[in-house]
mmCIF file of C-alpha atoms in Angstrom:
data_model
loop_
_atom_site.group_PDB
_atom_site.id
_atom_site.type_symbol
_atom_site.label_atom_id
_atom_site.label_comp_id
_atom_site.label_asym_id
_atom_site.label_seq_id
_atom_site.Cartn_x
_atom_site.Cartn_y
_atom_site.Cartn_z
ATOM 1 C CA UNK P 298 -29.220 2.563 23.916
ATOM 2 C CA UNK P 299 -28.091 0.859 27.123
ATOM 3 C CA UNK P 300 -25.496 -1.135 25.859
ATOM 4 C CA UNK P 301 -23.682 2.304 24.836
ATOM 5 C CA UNK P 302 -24.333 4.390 27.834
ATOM 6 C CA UNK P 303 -23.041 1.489 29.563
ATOM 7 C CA UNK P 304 -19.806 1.661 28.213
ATOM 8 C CA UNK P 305 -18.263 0.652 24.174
ATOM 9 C CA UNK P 306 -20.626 -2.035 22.310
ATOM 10 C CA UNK P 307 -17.991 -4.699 21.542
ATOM 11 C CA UNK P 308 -17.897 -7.108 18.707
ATOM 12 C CA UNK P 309 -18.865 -10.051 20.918
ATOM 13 C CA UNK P 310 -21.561 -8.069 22.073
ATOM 14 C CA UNK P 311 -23.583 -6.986 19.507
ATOM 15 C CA UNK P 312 -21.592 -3.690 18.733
ATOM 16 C CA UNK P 313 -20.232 -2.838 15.469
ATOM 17 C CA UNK P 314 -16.688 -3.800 14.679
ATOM 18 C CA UNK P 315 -14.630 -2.840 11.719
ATOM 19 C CA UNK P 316 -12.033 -4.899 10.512
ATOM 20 C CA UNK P 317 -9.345 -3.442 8.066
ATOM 21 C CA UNK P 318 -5.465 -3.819 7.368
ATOM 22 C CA UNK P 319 -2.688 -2.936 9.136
ATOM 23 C CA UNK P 320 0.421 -2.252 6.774
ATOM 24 C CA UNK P 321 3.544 -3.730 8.302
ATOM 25 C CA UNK P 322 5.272 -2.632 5.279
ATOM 26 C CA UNK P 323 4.980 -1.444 1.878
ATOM 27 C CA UNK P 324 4.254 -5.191 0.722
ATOM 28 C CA UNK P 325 2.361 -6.905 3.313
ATOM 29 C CA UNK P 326 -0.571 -6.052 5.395
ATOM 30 C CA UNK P 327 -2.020 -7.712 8.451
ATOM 31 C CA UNK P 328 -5.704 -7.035 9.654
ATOM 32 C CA UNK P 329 -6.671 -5.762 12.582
ATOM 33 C CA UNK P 330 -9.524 -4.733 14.317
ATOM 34 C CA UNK P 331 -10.131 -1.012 14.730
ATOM 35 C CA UNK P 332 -10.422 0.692 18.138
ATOM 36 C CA UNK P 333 -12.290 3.888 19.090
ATOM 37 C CA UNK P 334 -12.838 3.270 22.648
ATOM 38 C CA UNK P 335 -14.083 6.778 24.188
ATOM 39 C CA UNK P 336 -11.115 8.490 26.188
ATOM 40 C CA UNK P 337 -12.965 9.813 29.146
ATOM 41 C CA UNK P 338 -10.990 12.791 30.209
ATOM 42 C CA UNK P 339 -12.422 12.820 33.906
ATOM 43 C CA UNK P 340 -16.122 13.746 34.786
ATOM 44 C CA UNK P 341 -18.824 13.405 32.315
ATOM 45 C CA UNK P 342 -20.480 17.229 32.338
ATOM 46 C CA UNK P 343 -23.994 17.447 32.598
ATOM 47 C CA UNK P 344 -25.550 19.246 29.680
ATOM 48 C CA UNK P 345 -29.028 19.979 28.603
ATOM 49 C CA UNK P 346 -29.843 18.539 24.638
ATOM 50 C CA UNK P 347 -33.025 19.107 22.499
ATOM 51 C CA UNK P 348 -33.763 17.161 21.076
ATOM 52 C CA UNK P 349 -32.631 14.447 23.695
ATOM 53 C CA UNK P 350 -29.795 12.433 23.951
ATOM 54 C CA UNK P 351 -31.601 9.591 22.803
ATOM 55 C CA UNK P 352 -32.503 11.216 19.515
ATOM 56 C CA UNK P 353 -29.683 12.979 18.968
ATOM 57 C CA UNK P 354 -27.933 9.365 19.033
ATOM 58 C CA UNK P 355 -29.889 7.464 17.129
ATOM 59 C CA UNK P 356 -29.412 10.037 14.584
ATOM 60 C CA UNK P 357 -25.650 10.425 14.618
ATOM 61 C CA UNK P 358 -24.857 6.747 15.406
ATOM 62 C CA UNK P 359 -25.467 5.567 11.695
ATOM 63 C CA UNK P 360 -23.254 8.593 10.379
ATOM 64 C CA UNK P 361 -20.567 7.674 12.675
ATOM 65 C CA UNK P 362 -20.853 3.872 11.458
ATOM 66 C CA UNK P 363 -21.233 4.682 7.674
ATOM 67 C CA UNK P 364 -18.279 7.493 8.487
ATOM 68 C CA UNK P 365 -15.648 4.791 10.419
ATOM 69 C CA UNK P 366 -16.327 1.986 7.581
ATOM 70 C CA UNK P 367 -15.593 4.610 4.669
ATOM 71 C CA UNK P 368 -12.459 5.757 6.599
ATOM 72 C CA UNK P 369 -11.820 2.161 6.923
ATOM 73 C CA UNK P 370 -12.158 1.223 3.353
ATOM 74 C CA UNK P 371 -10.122 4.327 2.060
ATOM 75 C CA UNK P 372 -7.155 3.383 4.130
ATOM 76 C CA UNK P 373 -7.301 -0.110 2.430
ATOM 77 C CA UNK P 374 -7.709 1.190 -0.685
ATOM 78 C CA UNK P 375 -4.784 3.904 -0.058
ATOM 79 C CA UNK P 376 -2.740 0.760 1.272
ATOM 80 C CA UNK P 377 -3.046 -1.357 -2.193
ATOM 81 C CA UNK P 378 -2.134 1.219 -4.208
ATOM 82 C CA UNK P 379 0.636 2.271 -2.200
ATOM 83 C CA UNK P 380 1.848 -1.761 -2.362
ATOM 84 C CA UNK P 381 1.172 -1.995 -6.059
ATOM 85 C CA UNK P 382 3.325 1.384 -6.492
ATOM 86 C CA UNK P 383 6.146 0.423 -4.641
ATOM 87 C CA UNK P 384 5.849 -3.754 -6.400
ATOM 88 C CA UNK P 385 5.769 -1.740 -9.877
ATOM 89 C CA UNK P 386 8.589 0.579 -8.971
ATOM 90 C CA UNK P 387 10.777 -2.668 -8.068
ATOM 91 C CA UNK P 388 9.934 -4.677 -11.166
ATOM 92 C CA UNK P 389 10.573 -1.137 -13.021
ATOM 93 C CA UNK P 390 14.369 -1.022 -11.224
ATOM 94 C CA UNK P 391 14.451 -4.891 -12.004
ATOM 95 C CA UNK P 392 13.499 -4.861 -15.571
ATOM 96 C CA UNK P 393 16.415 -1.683 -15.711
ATOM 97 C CA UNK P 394 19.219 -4.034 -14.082
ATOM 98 C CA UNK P 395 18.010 -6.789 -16.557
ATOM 99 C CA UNK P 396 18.234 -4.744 -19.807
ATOM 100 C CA UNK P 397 21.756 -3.339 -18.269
ATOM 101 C CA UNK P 398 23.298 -6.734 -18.217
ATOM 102 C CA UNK P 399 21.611 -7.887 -21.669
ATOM 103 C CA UNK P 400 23.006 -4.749 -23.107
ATOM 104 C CA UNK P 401 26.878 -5.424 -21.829
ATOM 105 C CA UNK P 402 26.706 -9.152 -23.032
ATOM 106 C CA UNK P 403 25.546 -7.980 -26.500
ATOM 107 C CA UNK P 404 27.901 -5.275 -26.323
ATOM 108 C CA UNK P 405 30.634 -7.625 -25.504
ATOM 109 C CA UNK P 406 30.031 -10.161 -27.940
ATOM 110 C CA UNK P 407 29.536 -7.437 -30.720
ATOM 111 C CA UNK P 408 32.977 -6.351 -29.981
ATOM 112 C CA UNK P 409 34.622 -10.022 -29.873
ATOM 113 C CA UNK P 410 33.081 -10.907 -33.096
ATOM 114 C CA UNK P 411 34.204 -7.799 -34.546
ATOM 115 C CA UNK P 412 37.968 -8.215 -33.149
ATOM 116 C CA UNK P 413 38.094 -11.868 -35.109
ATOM 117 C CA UNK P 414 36.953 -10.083 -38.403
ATOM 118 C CA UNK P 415 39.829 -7.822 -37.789
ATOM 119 C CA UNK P 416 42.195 -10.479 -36.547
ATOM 120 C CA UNK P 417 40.773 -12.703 -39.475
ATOM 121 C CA UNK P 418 41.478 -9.792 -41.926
ATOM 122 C CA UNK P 419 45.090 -8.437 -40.556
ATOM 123 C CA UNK P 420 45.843 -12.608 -41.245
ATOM 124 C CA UNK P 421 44.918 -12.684 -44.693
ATOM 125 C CA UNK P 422 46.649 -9.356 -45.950
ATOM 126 C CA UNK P 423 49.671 -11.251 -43.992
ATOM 127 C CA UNK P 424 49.298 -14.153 -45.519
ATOM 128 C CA UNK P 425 49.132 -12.309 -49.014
ATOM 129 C CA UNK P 426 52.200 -10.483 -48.519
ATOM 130 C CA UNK P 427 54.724 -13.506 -47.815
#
C-alpha cells in the first residue's frame, strides 16, 4: 500500500508490468511495455470512503491487474489475426498472379501447337494438289 500511494509501482520495483506487442505494421510487431501512469489533473480532492481506501484497493487492485493483462492479451490476439489475414490475403493475390501467368503460357502454347497442325495441314492439301 505505500509503494502505490507513493506514486506508480514500477517493474523494477516490485509493481506489476505488462508486456505485449506493438504492431509497426500489418506483418511485424515489436513489444513494448505498457504504461498507465496516473495523469494527475492538479489537486488530489479529499473524499470520505467506506469502506476505506485501503480496502477498497486491495479489492479493486486485482480486477484492475486481471482487467489490464486480458486487455493486453486481446490486443495480441487481435494483432495475429490481423497479420495472418493480411499474409493470407497476399499469398491469395500471389497464388492469383501465378495461375494468371500459367494460364497465358498454356494458352499460348495451345494456340502455337494448334497453328503448326494447321500450317502442317494447309502443306499437305498443297502438296497433294501439285
Amino acid at each position: 500500500m505505500a509503494q502505490f500511494e507513493s506514486g506508480r509501482p514500477g517493474c523494477g520495483r516490485g509493481g506489476v508490468c505488462a508486456v505485449q506487442e506493438r504492431g509497426v505494421d500489418a506483418a511485424h510487431h515489436a513489444p513494448r511495455p505498457s504504461d498507465h501512469s496516473a495523469r494527475s489533473g492538479g489537486s488530489a480532492a479529499n473524499y470520505i470512503l467506506k469502506p476505506s481506501a485501503e480496502a477498497i484497493l486491495e479489492q479493486l487492485l486485482p480486477l484492475y491487474v486481471r482487467n489490464q493483462l486480458y486487455r493486453a492479451l486481446v490486443e495480441t490476439a487481435a494483432a495475429f489475426l490481423g497479420a495472418q489475414r493480411t499474409a493470407m490475403k497476399n499469398a491469395t493475390d500471389n497464388a492469383g498472379d501465378i495461375i494468371e501467368l500459367l494460364q497465358r503460357t498454356y494458352n499460348r502454347a495451345r494456340q502455337a501447337q494448334i497453328t503448326q497442325e494447321l500450317a502442317e495441314i494447309v502443306g499437305g492439301a498443297e502438296a497433294l494438289k501439285g
